[in-house]
Amino acid sequence: MLLEQDANETNCCLEIINILEKYYLSTMYILEFIFGIIANSIVVFGYIFCLKNWKSSNIYLFNLSLSDLAFLCTLPILVAKYSTDTWTPGNILCQSNRVLLHANLYTSILFLTFISIDRYILMKYPFRDHFLQRRKTAVFISVAIWILVISELLPIINFIGSTVNDNKCIDYASSGVPEDNLIYSLCLTVLGFLIPLCVMCFFYRKMVIFLRNHNEQLSGSLPLERPLTLVVMAVVIFSLLFTPYHIMRNVRLTSRIQSLKLSECTQNIINVIYIITRPIAFLNSAINPVFYFLMGDHFREMLMNKVRHFLERVTINRK
């Protein structure tokens, strides 16, 4: 009876996993693709055609949008994979897909971190030409971020190994040797997530202290509130979107270690929770464009003026 009950529970968990992958993941990735592509495309074309004087923050945000677009372009193939439960493109595309997925996650975190630093410098030294706010410095840092993240993620190909089994492209936490993957995942969590989060919180705290010390000037210092708003939003995104994913990714890998002897049902329950956190973490690709409309470079006004002029030209041509 106990064996039969365990088997029924395991089958129930497997059925939930299949339902989540087929309907939940597919739906979430479709929504992220639609809203993310539209929002990030508007931002990219807006920056290219509307923005004349590029600042350091613009360079970070532009790279952030490019990173989001690269990830969003991989979602249609993932949607097809989860909706049909088959993977035909092959192992190389499967591995590159996982690398791009994580590259977007960690480049986004780093670009948002440097945006927080940039906003603090703007608040602290509004009339000084700080070297960190120069365009050449921002370009150098952006290139360094891409190189650093790609270097961090190259080992993931070896840790994943051959991920295509029975025409299925298995996710990172469910593939490879769990002991090795767990060590790498923990290092990636600390270097790619926790350290940038601590840096962002550090500059958030410094902004709060700065504003508190200049409380008598706040009545006429609206521009000072924008940098603080940006950092607060970035910290909230970090906490709400990325933390559950990183926790469950490591828990999922731990649960697969055979020496722990966890029951199959327990592993499946952990996998269910892990699946739920995955698309939530990548909502950042659709949310990031909000930052472009909160910057102090009048991006929204420039974009609306460009659209207004375009509509006026269309109306004149029709007449």
GROMACS .gro file of N, CA and C in nm, residues 197-296:
model
  300
  197LEU      N    1   2.439   4.269  -0.564
  197LEU     CA    2   2.330   4.312  -0.477
  197LEU      C    3   2.382   4.393  -0.358
  198CYS      N    4   2.492   4.346  -0.298
  198CYS     CA    5   2.553   4.418  -0.185
  198CYS      C    6   2.603   4.556  -0.230
  199VAL      N    7   2.662   4.562  -0.349
  199VAL     CA    8   2.710   4.691  -0.402
  199VAL      C    9   2.593   4.786  -0.422
  200MET      N   10   2.485   4.735  -0.477
  200MET     CA   11   2.367   4.819  -0.501
  200MET      C   12   2.307   4.868  -0.369
  201CYS      N   13   2.297   4.780  -0.270
  201CYS     CA   14   2.245   4.819  -0.139
  201CYS      C   15   2.337   4.922  -0.072
  202PHE      N   16   2.468   4.907  -0.094
  202PHE     CA   17   2.564   5.001  -0.037
  202PHE      C   18   2.540   5.142  -0.090
  203PHE      N   19   2.522   5.153  -0.222
  203PHE     CA   20   2.501   5.286  -0.280
  203PHE      C   21   2.362   5.339  -0.250
  204TYR      N   22   2.265   5.250  -0.233
  204TYR     CA   23   2.133   5.293  -0.190
  204TYR      C   24   2.142   5.356  -0.051
  205ARG      N   25   2.216   5.291   0.038
  205ARG     CA   26   2.233   5.343   0.174
  205ARG      C   27   2.304   5.479   0.171
  206LYS      N   28   2.407   5.491   0.086
  206LYS     CA   29   2.481   5.618   0.078
  206LYS      C   30   2.390   5.728   0.024
  207MET      N   31   2.300   5.694  -0.068
  207MET     CA   32   2.206   5.794  -0.118
  207MET      C   33   2.111   5.840  -0.010
  208VAL      N   34   2.061   5.746   0.068
  208VAL     CA   35   1.970   5.781   0.177
  208VAL      C   36   2.039   5.872   0.278
  209ILE      N   37   2.162   5.838   0.313
  209ILE     CA   38   2.238   5.921   0.407
  209ILE      C   39   2.262   6.060   0.349
  210PHE      N   40   2.295   6.064   0.220
  210PHE     CA   41   2.320   6.193   0.155
  210PHE      C   42   2.194   6.280   0.159
  211LEU      N   43   2.080   6.222   0.125
  211LEU     CA   44   1.955   6.298   0.126
  211LEU      C   45   1.916   6.340   0.267
  212ARG      N   46   1.944   6.255   0.364
  212ARG     CA   47   1.912   6.288   0.502
  212ARG      C   48   1.997   6.406   0.550
  213ASN      N   49   2.123   6.407   0.509
  213ASN     CA   50   2.212   6.517   0.550
  213ASN      C   51   2.178   6.648   0.480
  214HIS      N   52   2.110   6.639   0.366
  214HIS     CA   53   2.071   6.760   0.292
  214HIS      C   54   1.920   6.776   0.292
  215ASN      N   55   1.859   6.740   0.402
  215ASN     CA   56   1.713   6.742   0.411
  215ASN      C   57   1.657   6.882   0.389
  216GLU      N   58   1.730   6.984   0.431
  216GLU     CA   59   1.679   7.119   0.417
  216GLU      C   60   1.673   7.164   0.272
  217GLN      N   61   1.742   7.093   0.181
  217GLN     CA   62   1.744   7.130   0.040
  217GLN      C   63   1.646   7.048  -0.043
  218LEU      N   64   1.576   6.954   0.018
  218LEU     CA   65   1.491   6.862  -0.059
  218LEU      C   66   1.373   6.931  -0.124
  219SER      N   67   1.327   7.042  -0.067
  219SER     CA   68   1.210   7.109  -0.122
  219SER      C   69   1.231   7.154  -0.266
  220GLY      N   70   1.353   7.183  -0.301
  220GLY     CA   71   1.381   7.225  -0.439
  220GLY      C   72   1.477   7.135  -0.510
  221SER      N   73   1.482   7.007  -0.466
  221SER     CA   74   1.581   6.915  -0.523
  221SER      C   75   1.516   6.792  -0.580
  222LEU      N   76   1.414   6.811  -0.663
  222LEU     CA   77   1.346   6.698  -0.725
  222LEU      C   78   1.440   6.607  -0.803
  223PRO      N   79   1.539   6.662  -0.878
  223PRO     CA   80   1.631   6.574  -0.951
  223PRO      C   81   1.703   6.475  -0.861
  224LEU      N   82   1.722   6.508  -0.731
  224LEU     CA   83   1.789   6.416  -0.642
  224LEU      C   84   1.704   6.293  -0.612
  225GLU      N   85   1.572   6.305  -0.627
  225GLU     CA   86   1.485   6.194  -0.596
  225GLU      C   87   1.487   6.089  -0.708
  226ARG      N   88   1.514   6.130  -0.829
  226ARG     CA   89   1.516   6.035  -0.939
  226ARG      C   90   1.626   5.931  -0.926
  227PRO      N   91   1.750   5.972  -0.898
  227PRO     CA   92   1.854   5.869  -0.879
  227PRO      C   93   1.820   5.772  -0.768
  228LEU      N   94   1.762   5.822  -0.659
  228LEU     CA   95   1.725   5.734  -0.548
  228LEU      C   96   1.615   5.638  -0.591
  229THR      N   97   1.517   5.687  -0.668
  229THR     CA   98   1.409   5.602  -0.718
  229THR      C   99   1.463   5.489  -0.804
  230LEU      N  100   1.561   5.521  -0.889
  230LEU     CA  101   1.621   5.420  -0.975
  230LEU      C  102   1.688   5.309  -0.895
  231VAL      N  103   1.763   5.347  -0.793
  231VAL     CA  104   1.834   5.248  -0.713
  231VAL      C  105   1.735   5.164  -0.632
  232VAL      N  106   1.632   5.229  -0.578
  232VAL     CA  107   1.530   5.154  -0.503
  232VAL      C  108   1.463   5.051  -0.593
  233MET      N  109   1.429   5.092  -0.715
  233MET     CA  110   1.366   4.999  -0.809
  233MET      C  111   1.458   4.883  -0.842
  234ALA      N  112   1.586   4.913  -0.863
  234ALA     CA  113   1.682   4.807  -0.895
  234ALA      C  114   1.694   4.708  -0.780
  235VAL      N  115   1.700   4.758  -0.656
  235VAL     CA  116   1.710   4.670  -0.540
  235VAL      C  117   1.585   4.583  -0.527
  236VAL      N  118   1.467   4.644  -0.551
  236VAL     CA  119   1.342   4.568  -0.543
  236VAL      C  120   1.340   4.458  -0.649
  237ILE      N  121   1.384   4.491  -0.771
  237ILE     CA  122   1.387   4.391  -0.878
  237ILE      C  123   1.481   4.278  -0.842
  238PHE      N  124   1.598   4.314  -0.789
  238PHE     CA  125   1.692   4.212  -0.742
  238PHE      C  126   1.623   4.117  -0.645
  239SER      N  127   1.563   4.174  -0.544
  239SER     CA  128   1.509   4.095  -0.434
  239SER      C  129   1.391   4.007  -0.476
  240LEU      N  130   1.295   4.066  -0.548
  240LEU     CA  131   1.171   3.995  -0.581
  240LEU      C  132   1.186   3.897  -0.697
  241LEU      N  133   1.267   3.933  -0.794
  241LEU     CA  134   1.278   3.849  -0.914
  241LEU      C  135   1.391   3.747  -0.907
  242PHE      N  136   1.508   3.790  -0.863
  242PHE     CA  137   1.626   3.705  -0.875
  242PHE      C  138   1.649   3.612  -0.755
  243THR      N  139   1.612   3.657  -0.635
  243THR     CA  140   1.641   3.577  -0.515
  243THR      C  141   1.573   3.440  -0.517
  244PRO      N  142   1.441   3.431  -0.543
  244PRO     CA  143   1.377   3.297  -0.544
  244PRO      C  144   1.441   3.202  -0.644
  245TYR      N  145   1.477   3.255  -0.762
  245TYR     CA  146   1.538   3.169  -0.863
  245TYR      C  147   1.671   3.114  -0.817
  246HIS      N  148   1.757   3.197  -0.762
  246HIS     CA  149   1.889   3.151  -0.720
  246HIS      C  150   1.879   3.052  -0.603
  247ILE      N  151   1.786   3.078  -0.513
  247ILE     CA  152   1.767   2.984  -0.402
  247ILE      C  153   1.722   2.849  -0.453
  248MET      N  154   1.619   2.848  -0.537
  248MET     CA  155   1.562   2.721  -0.584
  248MET      C  156   1.654   2.649  -0.682
  249ARG      N  157   1.735   2.724  -0.757
  249ARG     CA  158   1.831   2.657  -0.847
  249ARG      C  159   1.930   2.574  -0.767
  250ASN      N  160   1.980   2.631  -0.657
  250ASN     CA  161   2.074   2.559  -0.573
  250ASN      C  162   2.006   2.447  -0.493
  251VAL      N  163   1.883   2.471  -0.450
  251VAL     CA  164   1.808   2.366  -0.380
  251VAL      C  165   1.778   2.251  -0.474
  252ARG      N  166   1.741   2.283  -0.597
  252ARG     CA  167   1.713   2.179  -0.697
  252ARG      C  168   1.837   2.094  -0.723
  253LEU      N  169   1.952   2.156  -0.738
  253LEU     CA  170   2.076   2.081  -0.760
  253LEU      C  171   2.110   1.996  -0.637
  254THR      N  172   2.090   2.051  -0.518
  254THR     CA  173   2.117   1.976  -0.395
  254THR      C  174   2.028   1.854  -0.384
  255SER      N  175   1.902   1.870  -0.421
  255SER     CA  176   1.806   1.759  -0.409
  255SER      C  177   1.840   1.642  -0.500
  256ARG      N  178   1.919   1.668  -0.606
  256ARG     CA  179   1.955   1.561  -0.700
  256ARG      C  180   2.077   1.482  -0.657
  257ILE      N  181   2.143   1.525  -0.551
  257ILE     CA  182   2.261   1.451  -0.501
  257ILE      C  183   2.216   1.318  -0.441
  258GLN      N  184   2.264   1.210  -0.496
  258GLN     CA  185   2.216   1.077  -0.457
  258GLN      C  186   2.248   1.042  -0.313
  259SER      N  187   2.359   1.093  -0.261
  259SER     CA  188   2.397   1.058  -0.124
  259SER      C  189   2.298   1.111  -0.021
  260LEU      N  190   2.220   1.213  -0.056
  260LEU     CA  191   2.119   1.266   0.035
  260LEU      C  192   1.997   1.175   0.043
  261LYS      N  193   1.978   1.093  -0.060
  261LYS     CA  194   1.871   0.993  -0.063
  261LYS      C  195   1.733   1.054  -0.042
  262LEU      N  196   1.707   1.166  -0.111
  262LEU     CA  197   1.574   1.224  -0.106
  262LEU      C  198   1.479   1.144  -0.193
  263SER      N  199   1.355   1.133  -0.151
  263SER     CA  200   1.257   1.057  -0.228
  263SER      C  201   1.231   1.126  -0.361
  264GLU      N  202   1.184   1.049  -0.457
  264GLU     CA  203   1.157   1.104  -0.589
  264GLU      C  204   1.047   1.209  -0.583
  265CYS      N  205   0.949   1.186  -0.494
  265CYS     CA  206   0.840   1.282  -0.479
  265CYS      C  207   0.892   1.415  -0.425
  266THR      N  208   0.982   1.410  -0.326
  266THR     CA  209   1.041   1.533  -0.271
  266THR      C  210   1.118   1.608  -0.378
  267GLN      N  211   1.195   1.535  -0.458
  267GLN     CA  212   1.269   1.599  -0.567
  267GLN      C  213   1.175   1.665  -0.666
  268ASN      N  214   1.064   1.599  -0.695
  268ASN     CA  215   0.968   1.656  -0.789
  268ASN      C  216   0.900   1.781  -0.734
  269ILE      N  217   0.870   1.781  -0.604
  269ILE     CA  218   0.810   1.899  -0.542
  269ILE      C  219   0.906   2.018  -0.550
  270ILE      N  220   1.033   1.992  -0.522
  270ILE     CA  221   1.135   2.097  -0.533
  270ILE      C  222   1.145   2.147  -0.677
  271ASN      N  223   1.137   2.053  -0.770
  271ASN     CA  224   1.144   2.089  -0.912
  271ASN      C  225   1.025   2.176  -0.952
  272VAL      N  226   0.907   2.146  -0.897
  272VAL     CA  227   0.788   2.226  -0.925
  272VAL      C  228   0.809   2.371  -0.883
  273ILE      N  229   0.860   2.391  -0.761
  273ILE     CA  230   0.884   2.527  -0.710
  273ILE      C  231   0.991   2.596  -0.794
  274TYR      N  232   1.094   2.519  -0.832
  274TYR     CA  233   1.202   2.575  -0.915
  274TYR      C  234   1.149   2.620  -1.051
  275ILE      N  235   1.060   2.542  -1.110
  275ILE     CA  236   1.001   2.578  -1.240
  275ILE      C  237   0.923   2.708  -1.229
  276ILE      N  238   0.851   2.726  -1.117
  276ILE     CA  239   0.772   2.848  -1.098
  276ILE      C  240   0.861   2.972  -1.093
  277THR      N  241   0.979   2.959  -1.032
  277THR     CA  242   1.067   3.076  -1.016
  277THR      C  243   1.140   3.115  -1.145
  278ARG      N  244   1.153   3.023  -1.239
  278ARG     CA  245   1.235   3.050  -1.357
  278ARG      C  246   1.184   3.167  -1.443
  279PRO      N  247   1.059   3.164  -1.489
  279PRO     CA  248   1.015   3.279  -1.571
  279PRO      C  249   1.002   3.408  -1.492
  280ILE      N  250   0.982   3.397  -1.360
  280ILE     CA  251   0.974   3.517  -1.276
  280ILE      C  252   1.108   3.591  -1.278
  281ALA      N  253   1.218   3.515  -1.273
  281ALA     CA  254   1.350   3.577  -1.274
  281ALA      C  255   1.375   3.654  -1.403
  282PHE      N  256   1.318   3.603  -1.514
  282PHE     CA  257   1.347   3.665  -1.643
  282PHE      C  258   1.241   3.767  -1.684
  283LEU      N  259   1.153   3.800  -1.590
  283LEU     CA  260   1.062   3.913  -1.613
  283LEU      C  261   1.138   4.044  -1.625
  284ASN      N  262   1.263   4.044  -1.575
  284ASN     CA  263   1.342   4.167  -1.580
  284ASN      C  264   1.359   4.218  -1.722
  285SER      N  265   1.357   4.128  -1.821
  285SER     CA  266   1.373   4.171  -1.960
  285SER      C  267   1.258   4.257  -2.007
  286ALA      N  268   1.139   4.235  -1.950
  286ALA     CA  269   1.024   4.316  -1.985
  286ALA      C  270   1.010   4.438  -1.894
  287ILE      N  271   1.069   4.430  -1.774
  287ILE     CA  272   1.058   4.539  -1.677
  287ILE      C  273   1.169   4.643  -1.694
  288ASN      N  274   1.286   4.600  -1.738
  288ASN     CA  275   1.401   4.691  -1.750
  288ASN      C  276   1.372   4.819  -1.827
  289PRO      N  277   1.292   4.815  -1.936
  289PRO     CA  278   1.267   4.940  -2.010
  289PRO      C  279   1.205   5.051  -1.926
  290VAL      N  280   1.147   5.017  -1.811
  290VAL     CA  281   1.092   5.120  -1.723
  290VAL      C  282   1.201   5.219  -1.682
  291PHE      N  283   1.323   5.168  -1.666
  291PHE     CA  284   1.434   5.254  -1.624
  291PHE      C  285   1.462   5.365  -1.725
  292TYR      N  286   1.435   5.339  -1.852
  292TYR     CA  287   1.467   5.438  -1.955
  292TYR      C  288   1.379   5.562  -1.942
  293PHE      N  289   1.259   5.542  -1.887
  293PHE     CA  290   1.165   5.653  -1.875
  293PHE      C  291   1.176   5.724  -1.741
  294LEU      N  292   1.271   5.679  -1.658
  294LEU     CA  293   1.293   5.745  -1.530
  294LEU      C  294   1.426   5.819  -1.525
  295MET      N  295   1.502   5.810  -1.633
  295MET     CA  296   1.631   5.877  -1.634
  295MET      C  297   1.613   6.028  -1.649
  296GLY      N  298   1.716   6.101  -1.614
  296GLY     CA  299   1.706   6.246  -1.617
  296GLY      C  300   1.746   6.308  -1.749
   0.00000   0.00000   0.00000
